[in-house]
GROMACS .gro file of N, CA and C in nm:
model
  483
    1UNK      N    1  11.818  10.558   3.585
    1UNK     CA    2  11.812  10.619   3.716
    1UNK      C    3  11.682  10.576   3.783
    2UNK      N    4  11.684  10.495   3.910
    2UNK     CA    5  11.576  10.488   3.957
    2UNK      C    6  11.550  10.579   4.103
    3UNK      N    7  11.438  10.623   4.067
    3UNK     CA    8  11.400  10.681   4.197
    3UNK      C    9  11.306  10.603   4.357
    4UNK      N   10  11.378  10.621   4.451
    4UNK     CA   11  11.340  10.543   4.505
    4UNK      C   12  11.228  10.661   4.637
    5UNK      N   13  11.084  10.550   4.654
    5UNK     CA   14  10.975  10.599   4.712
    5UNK      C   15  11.059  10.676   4.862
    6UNK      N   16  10.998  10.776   4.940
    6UNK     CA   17  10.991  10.820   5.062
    6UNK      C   18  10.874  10.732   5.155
    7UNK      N   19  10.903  10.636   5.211
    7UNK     CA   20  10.807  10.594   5.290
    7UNK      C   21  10.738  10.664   5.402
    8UNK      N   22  10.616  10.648   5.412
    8UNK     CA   23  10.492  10.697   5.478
    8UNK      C   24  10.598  10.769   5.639
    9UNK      N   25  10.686  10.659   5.710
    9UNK     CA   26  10.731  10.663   5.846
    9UNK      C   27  10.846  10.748   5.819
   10UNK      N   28  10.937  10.753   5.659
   10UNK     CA   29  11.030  10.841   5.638
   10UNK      C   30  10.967  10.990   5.675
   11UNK      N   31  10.835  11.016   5.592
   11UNK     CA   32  10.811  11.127   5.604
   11UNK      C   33  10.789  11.210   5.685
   12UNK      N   34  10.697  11.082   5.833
   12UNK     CA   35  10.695  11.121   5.951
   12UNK      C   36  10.840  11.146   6.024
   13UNK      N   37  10.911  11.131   6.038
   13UNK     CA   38  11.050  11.114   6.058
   13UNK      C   39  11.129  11.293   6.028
   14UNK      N   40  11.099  11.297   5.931
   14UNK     CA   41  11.147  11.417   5.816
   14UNK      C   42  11.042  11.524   5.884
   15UNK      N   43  10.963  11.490   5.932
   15UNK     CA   44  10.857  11.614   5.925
   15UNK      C   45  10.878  11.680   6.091
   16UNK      N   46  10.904  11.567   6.131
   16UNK     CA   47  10.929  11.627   6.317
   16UNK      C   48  11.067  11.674   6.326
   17UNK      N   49  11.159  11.628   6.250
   17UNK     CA   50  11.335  11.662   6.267
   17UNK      C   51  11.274  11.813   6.140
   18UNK      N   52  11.218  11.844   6.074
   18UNK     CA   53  11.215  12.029   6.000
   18UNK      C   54  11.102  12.093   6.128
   19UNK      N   55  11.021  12.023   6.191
   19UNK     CA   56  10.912  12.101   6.292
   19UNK      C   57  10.930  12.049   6.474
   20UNK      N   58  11.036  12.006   6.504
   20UNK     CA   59  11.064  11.989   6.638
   20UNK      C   60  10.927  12.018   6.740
   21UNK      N   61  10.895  12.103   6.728
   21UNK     CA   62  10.796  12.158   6.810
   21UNK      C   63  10.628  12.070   6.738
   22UNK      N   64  10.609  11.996   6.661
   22UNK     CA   65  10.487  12.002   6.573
   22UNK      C   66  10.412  11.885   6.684
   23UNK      N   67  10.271  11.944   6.696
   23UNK     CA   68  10.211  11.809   6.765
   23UNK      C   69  10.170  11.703   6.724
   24UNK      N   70  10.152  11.550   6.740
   24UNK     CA   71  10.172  11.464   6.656
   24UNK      C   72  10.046  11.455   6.591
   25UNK      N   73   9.890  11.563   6.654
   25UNK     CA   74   9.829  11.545   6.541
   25UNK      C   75   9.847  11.625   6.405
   26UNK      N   76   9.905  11.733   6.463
   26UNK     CA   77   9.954  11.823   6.311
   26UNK      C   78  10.030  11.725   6.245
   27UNK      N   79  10.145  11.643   6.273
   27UNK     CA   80  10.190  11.522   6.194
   27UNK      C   81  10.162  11.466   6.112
   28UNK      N   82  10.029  11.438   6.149
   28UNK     CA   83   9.970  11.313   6.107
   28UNK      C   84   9.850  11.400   6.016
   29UNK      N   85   9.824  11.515   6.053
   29UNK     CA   86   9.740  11.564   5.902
   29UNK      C   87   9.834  11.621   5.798
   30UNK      N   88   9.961  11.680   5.820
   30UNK     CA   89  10.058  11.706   5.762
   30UNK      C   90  10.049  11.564   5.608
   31UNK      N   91  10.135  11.444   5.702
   31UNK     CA   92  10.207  11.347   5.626
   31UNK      C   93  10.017  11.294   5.538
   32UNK      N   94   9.908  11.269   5.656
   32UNK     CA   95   9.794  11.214   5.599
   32UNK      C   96   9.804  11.080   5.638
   33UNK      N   97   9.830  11.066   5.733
   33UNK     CA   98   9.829  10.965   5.822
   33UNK      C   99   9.788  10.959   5.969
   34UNK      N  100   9.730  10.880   6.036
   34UNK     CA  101   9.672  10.818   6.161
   34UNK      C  102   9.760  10.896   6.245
   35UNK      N  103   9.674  10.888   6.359
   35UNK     CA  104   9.770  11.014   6.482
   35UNK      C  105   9.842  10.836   6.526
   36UNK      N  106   9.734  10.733   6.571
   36UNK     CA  107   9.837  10.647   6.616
   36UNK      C  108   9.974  10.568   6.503
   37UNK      N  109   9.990  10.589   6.425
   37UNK     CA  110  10.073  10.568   6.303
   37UNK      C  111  10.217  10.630   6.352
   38UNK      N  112  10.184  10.794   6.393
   38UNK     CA  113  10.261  10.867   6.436
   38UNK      C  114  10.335  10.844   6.564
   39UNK      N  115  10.264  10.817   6.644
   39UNK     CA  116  10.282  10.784   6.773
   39UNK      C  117  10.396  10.660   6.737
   40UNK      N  118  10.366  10.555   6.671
   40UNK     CA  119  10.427  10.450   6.644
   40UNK      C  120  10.560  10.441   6.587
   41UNK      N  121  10.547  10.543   6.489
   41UNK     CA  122  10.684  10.575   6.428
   41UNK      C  123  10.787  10.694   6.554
   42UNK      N  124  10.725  10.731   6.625
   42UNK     CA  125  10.793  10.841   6.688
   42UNK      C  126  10.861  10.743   6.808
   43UNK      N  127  10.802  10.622   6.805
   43UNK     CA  128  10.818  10.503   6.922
   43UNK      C  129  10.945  10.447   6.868
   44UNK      N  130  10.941  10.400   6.746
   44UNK     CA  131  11.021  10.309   6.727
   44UNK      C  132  11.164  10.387   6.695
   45UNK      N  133  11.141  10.534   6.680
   45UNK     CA  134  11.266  10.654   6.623
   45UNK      C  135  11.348  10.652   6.746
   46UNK      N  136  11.293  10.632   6.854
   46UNK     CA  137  11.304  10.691   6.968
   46UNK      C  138  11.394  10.569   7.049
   47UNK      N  139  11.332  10.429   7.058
   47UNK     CA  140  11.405  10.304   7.085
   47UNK      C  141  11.522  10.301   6.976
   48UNK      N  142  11.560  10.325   6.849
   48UNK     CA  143  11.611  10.322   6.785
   48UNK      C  144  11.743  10.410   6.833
   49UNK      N  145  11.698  10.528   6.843
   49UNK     CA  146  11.804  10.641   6.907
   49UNK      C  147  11.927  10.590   7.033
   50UNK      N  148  11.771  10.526   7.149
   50UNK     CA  149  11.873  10.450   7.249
   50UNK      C  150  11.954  10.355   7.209
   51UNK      N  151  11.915  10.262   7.104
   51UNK     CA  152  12.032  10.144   7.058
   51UNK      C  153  12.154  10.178   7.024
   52UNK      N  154  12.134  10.274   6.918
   52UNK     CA  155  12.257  10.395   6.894
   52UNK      C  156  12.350  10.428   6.994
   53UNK      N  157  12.279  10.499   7.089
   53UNK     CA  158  12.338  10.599   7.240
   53UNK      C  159  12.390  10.461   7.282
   54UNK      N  160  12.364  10.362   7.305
   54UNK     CA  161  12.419  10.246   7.434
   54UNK      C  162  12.531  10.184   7.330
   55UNK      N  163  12.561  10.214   7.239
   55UNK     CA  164  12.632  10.121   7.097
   55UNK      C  165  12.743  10.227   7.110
   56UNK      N  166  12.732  10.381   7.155
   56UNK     CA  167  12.871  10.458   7.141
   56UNK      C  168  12.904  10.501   7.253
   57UNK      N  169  12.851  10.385   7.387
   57UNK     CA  170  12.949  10.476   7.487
   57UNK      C  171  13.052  10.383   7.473
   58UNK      N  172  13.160  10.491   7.562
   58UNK     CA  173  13.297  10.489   7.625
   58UNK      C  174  13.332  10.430   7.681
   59UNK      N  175  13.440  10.354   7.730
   59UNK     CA  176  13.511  10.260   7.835
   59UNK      C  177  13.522  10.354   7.966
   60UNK      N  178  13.560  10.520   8.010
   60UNK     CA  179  13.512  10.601   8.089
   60UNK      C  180  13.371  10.627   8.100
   61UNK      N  181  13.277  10.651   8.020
   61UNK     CA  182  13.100  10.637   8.069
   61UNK      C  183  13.079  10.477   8.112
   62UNK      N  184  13.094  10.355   8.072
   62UNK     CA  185  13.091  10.263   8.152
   62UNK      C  186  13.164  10.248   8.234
   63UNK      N  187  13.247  10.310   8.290
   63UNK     CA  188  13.310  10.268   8.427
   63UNK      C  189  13.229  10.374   8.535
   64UNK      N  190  13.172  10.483   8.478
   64UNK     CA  191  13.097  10.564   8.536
   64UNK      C  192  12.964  10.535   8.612
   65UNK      N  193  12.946  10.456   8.502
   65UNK     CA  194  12.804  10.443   8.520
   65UNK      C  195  12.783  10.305   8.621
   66UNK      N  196  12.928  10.215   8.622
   66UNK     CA  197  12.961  10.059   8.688
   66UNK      C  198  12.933  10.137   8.824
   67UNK      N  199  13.019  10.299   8.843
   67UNK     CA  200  13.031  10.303   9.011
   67UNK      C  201  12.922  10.390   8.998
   68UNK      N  202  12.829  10.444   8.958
   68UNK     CA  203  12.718  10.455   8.999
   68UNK      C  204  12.586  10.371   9.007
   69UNK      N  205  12.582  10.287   8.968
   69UNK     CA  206  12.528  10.133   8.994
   69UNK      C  207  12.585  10.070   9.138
   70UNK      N  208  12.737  10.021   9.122
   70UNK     CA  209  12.776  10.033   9.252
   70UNK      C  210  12.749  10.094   9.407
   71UNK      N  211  12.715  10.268   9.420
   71UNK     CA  212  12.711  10.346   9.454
   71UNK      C  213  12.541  10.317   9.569
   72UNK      N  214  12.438  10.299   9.399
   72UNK     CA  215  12.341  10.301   9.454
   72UNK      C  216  12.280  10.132   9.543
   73UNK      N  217  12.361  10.000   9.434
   73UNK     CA  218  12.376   9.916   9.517
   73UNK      C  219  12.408   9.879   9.678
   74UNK      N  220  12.530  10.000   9.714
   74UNK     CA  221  12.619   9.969   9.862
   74UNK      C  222  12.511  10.061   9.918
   75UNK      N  223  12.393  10.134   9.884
   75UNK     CA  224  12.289  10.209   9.952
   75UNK      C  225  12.184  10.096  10.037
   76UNK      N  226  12.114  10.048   9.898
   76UNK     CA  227  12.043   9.953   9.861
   76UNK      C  228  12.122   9.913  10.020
   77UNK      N  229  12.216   9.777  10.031
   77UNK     CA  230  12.230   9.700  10.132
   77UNK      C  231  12.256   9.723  10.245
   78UNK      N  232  12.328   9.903  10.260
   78UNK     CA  233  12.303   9.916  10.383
   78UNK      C  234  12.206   9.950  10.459
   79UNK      N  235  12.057   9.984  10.375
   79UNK     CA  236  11.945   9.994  10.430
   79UNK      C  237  11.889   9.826  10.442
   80UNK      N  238  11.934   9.703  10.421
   80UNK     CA  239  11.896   9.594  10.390
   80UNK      C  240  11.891   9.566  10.605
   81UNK      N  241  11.832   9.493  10.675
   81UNK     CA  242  11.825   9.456  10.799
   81UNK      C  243  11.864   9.284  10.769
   82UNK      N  244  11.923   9.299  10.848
   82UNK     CA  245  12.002   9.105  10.937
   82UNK      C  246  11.853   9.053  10.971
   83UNK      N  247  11.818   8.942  10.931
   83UNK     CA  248  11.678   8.916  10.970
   83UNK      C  249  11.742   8.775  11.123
   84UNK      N  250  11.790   8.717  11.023
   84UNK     CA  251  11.828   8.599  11.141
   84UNK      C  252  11.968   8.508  11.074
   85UNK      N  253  11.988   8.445  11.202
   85UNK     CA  254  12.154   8.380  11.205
   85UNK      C  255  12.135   8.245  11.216
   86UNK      N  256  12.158   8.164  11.101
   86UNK     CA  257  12.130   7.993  11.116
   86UNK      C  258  12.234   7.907  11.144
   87UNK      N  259  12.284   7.814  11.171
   87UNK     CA  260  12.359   7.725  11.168
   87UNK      C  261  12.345   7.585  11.203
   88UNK      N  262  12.408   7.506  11.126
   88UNK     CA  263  12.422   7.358  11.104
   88UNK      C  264  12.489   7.276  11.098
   89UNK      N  265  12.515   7.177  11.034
   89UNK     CA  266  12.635   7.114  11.025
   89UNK      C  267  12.730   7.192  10.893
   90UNK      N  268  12.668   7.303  10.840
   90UNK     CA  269  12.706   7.357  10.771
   90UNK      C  270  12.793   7.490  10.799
   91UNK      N  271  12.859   7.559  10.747
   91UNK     CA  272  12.879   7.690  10.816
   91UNK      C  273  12.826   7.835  10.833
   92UNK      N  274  12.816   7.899  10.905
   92UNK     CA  275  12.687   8.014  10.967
   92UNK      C  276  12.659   8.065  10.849
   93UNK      N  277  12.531   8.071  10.825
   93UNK     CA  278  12.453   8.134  10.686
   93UNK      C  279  12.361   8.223  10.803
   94UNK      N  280  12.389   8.396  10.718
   94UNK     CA  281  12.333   8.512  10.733
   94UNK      C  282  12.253   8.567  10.633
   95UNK      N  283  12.128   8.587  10.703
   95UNK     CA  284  12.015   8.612  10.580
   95UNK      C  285  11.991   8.754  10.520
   96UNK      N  286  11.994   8.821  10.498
   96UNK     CA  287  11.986   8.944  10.475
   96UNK      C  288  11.807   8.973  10.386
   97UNK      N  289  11.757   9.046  10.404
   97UNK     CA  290  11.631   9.096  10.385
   97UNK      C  291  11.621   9.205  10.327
   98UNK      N  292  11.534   9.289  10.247
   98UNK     CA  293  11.500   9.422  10.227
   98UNK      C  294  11.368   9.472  10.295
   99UNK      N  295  11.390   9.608  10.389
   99UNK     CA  296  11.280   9.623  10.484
   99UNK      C  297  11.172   9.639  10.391
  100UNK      N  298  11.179   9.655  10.259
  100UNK     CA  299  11.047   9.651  10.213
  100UNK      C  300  11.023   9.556  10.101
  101UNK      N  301  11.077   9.457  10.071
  101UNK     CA  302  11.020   9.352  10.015
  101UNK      C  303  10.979   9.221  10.104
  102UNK      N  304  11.126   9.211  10.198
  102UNK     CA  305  11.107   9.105  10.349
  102UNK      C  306  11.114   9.202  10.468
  103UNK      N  307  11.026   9.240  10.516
  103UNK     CA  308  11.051   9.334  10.649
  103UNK      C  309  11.070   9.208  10.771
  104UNK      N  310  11.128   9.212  10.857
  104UNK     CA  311  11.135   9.132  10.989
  104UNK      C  312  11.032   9.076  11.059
  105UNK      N  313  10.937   9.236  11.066
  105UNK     CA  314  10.826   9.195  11.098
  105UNK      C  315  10.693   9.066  11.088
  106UNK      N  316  10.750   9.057  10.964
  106UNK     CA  317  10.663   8.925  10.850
  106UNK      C  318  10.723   8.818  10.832
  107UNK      N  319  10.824   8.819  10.880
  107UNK     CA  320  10.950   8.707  10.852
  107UNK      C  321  10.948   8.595  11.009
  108UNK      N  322  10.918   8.675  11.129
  108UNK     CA  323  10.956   8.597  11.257
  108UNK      C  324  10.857   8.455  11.237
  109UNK      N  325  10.932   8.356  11.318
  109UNK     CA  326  10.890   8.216  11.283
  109UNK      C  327  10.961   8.138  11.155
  110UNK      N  328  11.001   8.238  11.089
  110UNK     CA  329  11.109   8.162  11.008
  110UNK      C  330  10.963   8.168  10.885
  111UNK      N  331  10.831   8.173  10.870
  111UNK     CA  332  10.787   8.188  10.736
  111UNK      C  333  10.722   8.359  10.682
  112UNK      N  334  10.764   8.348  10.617
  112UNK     CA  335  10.700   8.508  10.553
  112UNK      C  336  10.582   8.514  10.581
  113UNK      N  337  10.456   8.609  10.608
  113UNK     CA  338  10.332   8.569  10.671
  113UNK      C  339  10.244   8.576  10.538
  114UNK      N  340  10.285   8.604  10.419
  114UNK     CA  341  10.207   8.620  10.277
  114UNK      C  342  10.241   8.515  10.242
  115UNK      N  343  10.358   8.405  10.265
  115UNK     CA  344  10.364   8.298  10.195
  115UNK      C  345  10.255   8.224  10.279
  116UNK      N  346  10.202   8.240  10.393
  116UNK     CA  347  10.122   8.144  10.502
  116UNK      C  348   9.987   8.193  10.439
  117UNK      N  349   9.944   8.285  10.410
  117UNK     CA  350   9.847   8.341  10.358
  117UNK      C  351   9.818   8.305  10.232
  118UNK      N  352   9.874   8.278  10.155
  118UNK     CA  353   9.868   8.277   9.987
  118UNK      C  354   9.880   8.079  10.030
  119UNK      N  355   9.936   8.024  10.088
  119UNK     CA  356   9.948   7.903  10.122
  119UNK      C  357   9.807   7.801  10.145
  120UNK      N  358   9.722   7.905  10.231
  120UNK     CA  359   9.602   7.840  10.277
  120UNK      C  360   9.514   7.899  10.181
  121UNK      N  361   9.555   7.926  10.111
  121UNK     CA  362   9.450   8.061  10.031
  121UNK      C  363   9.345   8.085  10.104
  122UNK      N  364   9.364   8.254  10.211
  122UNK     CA  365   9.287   8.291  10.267
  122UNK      C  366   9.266   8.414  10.195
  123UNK      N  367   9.127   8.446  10.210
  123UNK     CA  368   9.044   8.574  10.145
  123UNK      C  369   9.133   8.665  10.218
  124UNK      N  370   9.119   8.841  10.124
  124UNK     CA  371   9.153   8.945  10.223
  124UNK      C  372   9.108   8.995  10.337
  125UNK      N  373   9.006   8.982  10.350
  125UNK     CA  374   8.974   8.974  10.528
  125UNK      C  375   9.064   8.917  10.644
  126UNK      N  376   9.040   8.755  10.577
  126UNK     CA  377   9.112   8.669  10.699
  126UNK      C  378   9.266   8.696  10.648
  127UNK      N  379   9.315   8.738  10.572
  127UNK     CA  380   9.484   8.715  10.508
  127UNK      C  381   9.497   8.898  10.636
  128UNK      N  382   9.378   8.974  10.619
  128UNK     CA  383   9.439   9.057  10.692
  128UNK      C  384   9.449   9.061  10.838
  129UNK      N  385   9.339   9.004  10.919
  129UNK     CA  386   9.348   8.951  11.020
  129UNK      C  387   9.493   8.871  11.041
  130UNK      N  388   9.512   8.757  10.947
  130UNK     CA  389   9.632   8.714  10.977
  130UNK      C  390   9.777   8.815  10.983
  131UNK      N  391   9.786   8.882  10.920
  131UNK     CA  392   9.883   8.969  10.911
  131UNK      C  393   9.915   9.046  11.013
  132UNK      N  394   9.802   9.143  11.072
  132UNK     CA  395   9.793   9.228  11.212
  132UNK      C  396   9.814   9.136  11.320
  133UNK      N  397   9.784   9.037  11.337
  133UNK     CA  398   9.746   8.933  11.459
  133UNK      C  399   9.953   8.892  11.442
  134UNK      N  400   9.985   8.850  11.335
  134UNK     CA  401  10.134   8.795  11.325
  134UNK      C  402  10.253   8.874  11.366
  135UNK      N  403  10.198   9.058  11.306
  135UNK     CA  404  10.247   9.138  11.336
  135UNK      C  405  10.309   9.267  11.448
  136UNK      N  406  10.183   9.227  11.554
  136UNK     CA  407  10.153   9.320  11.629
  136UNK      C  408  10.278   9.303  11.739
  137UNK      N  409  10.313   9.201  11.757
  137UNK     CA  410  10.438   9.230  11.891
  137UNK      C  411  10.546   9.275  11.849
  138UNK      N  412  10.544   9.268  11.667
  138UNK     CA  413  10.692   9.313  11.581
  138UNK      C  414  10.730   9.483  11.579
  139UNK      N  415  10.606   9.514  11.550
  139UNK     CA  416  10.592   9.661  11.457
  139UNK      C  417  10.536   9.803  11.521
  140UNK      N  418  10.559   9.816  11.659
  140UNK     CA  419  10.519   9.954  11.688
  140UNK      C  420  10.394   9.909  11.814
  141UNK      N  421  10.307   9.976  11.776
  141UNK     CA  422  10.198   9.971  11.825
  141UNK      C  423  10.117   9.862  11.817
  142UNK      N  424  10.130   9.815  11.939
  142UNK     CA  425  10.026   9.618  11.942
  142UNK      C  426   9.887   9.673  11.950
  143UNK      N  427   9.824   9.710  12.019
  143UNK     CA  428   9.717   9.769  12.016
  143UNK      C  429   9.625   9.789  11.911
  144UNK      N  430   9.676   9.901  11.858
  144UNK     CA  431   9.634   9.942  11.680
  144UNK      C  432   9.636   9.821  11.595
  145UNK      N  433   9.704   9.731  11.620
  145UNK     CA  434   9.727   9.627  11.535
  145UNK      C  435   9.628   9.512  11.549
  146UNK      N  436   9.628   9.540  11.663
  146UNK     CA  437   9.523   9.422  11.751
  146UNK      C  438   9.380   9.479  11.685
  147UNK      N  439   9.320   9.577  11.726
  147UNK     CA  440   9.257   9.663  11.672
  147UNK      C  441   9.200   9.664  11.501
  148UNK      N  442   9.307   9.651  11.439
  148UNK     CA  443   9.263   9.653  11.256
  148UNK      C  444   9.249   9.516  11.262
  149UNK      N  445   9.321   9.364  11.332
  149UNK     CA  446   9.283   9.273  11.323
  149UNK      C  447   9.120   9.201  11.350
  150UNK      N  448   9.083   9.268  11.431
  150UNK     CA  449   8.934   9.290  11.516
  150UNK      C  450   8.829   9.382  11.427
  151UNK      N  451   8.883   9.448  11.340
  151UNK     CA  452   8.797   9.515  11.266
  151UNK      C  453   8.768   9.416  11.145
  152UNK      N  454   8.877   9.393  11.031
  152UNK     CA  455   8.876   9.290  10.917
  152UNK      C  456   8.799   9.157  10.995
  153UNK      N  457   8.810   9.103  11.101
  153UNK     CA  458   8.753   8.978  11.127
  153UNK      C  459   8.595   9.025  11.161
  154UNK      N  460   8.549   9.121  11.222
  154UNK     CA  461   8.404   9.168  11.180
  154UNK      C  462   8.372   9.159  11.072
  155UNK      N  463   8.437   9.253  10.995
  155UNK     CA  464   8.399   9.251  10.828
  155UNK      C  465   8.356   9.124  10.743
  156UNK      N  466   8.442   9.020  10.794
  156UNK     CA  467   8.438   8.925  10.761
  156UNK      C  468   8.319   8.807  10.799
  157UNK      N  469   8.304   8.827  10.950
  157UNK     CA  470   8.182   8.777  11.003
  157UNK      C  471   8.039   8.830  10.936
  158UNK      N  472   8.038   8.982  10.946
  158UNK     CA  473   7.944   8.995  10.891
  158UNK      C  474   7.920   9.007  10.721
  159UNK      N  475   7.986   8.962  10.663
  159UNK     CA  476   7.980   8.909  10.546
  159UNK      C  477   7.947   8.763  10.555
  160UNK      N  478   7.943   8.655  10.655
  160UNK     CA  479   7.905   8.555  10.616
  160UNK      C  480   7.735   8.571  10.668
  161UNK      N  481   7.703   8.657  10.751
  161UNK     CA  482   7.616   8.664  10.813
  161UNK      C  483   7.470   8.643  10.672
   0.00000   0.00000   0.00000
């Protein structure tokens, strides 16, 4: 008959499934092991659990879960804005944008104004100047815009000063 050892992570394992409630430094003076030891094993119990859970769903929980993916997708694009309408010898290609990854605003001229920025590699001063100055007839208030552009380009002057 051989008896086989309880490993160090078994015990941790064993000790939180009899003490649910135990904090992982009581754990870890419990078993006599490292609080981060604990932490580690409670990590890997835990990813382990999800492999399990995603291994026994249902052909009804995945179809569930398809139209709630779905659901939040047809959200997603109807908040998406028409940026612009091209055509060529090709047939009409419609661009579609997200107001907050491509907003319109940053897009007119046909280049993103961070790709023009990151392009010339301009410091944040001048990248912000550029931005307000690109922006201001797009987005609300020209003024204000005009304004923070006129401020960063001080900043900037008097930093070379």
């Amino acid at each position: 008959m051989t008896i086989k050892k309880v490993t160090k992570a078994a015990q941790v394992r064993n000790y939180v499934a009899k003490n649910p409630k135990a904090k992982p430094a009581e754990v870890a003076e419990a078993i006599g092991v490292g609080l981060q030891y604990v932490y580690t094993v409670l990590w890997n119990a835990k990813k382990k659990a999800k492999v399990v859970k995603k291994a026994t769903l249902t052909l009804p929980k995945i179809k569930k879960g398809m139209a709630e993916h779905k659901k939040i997708m047809d959200e997603t694009i109807a908040n998406w804005k028409t940026l612009s309408i091209t055509s060529s010898n090709t047939p009409m290609q419609i661009e579609m944008f997200d107001p907050v990854e491509h907003p319109a605003h940053y897009k007119v001229g046909g280049i993103e104004t961070i790709d023009f920025i990151e392009a010339k590699k301009l410091n944040y001063n001048i990248g912000n100047v550029i931005k307000y100055l690109t922006r201001a007839d797009y987005k609300g208030n020209k003024m204000e815009d005009l304004r923070k552009a006129q401020w960063y380009l001080t900043r900037e002057i008097s930093a070379l000063k």
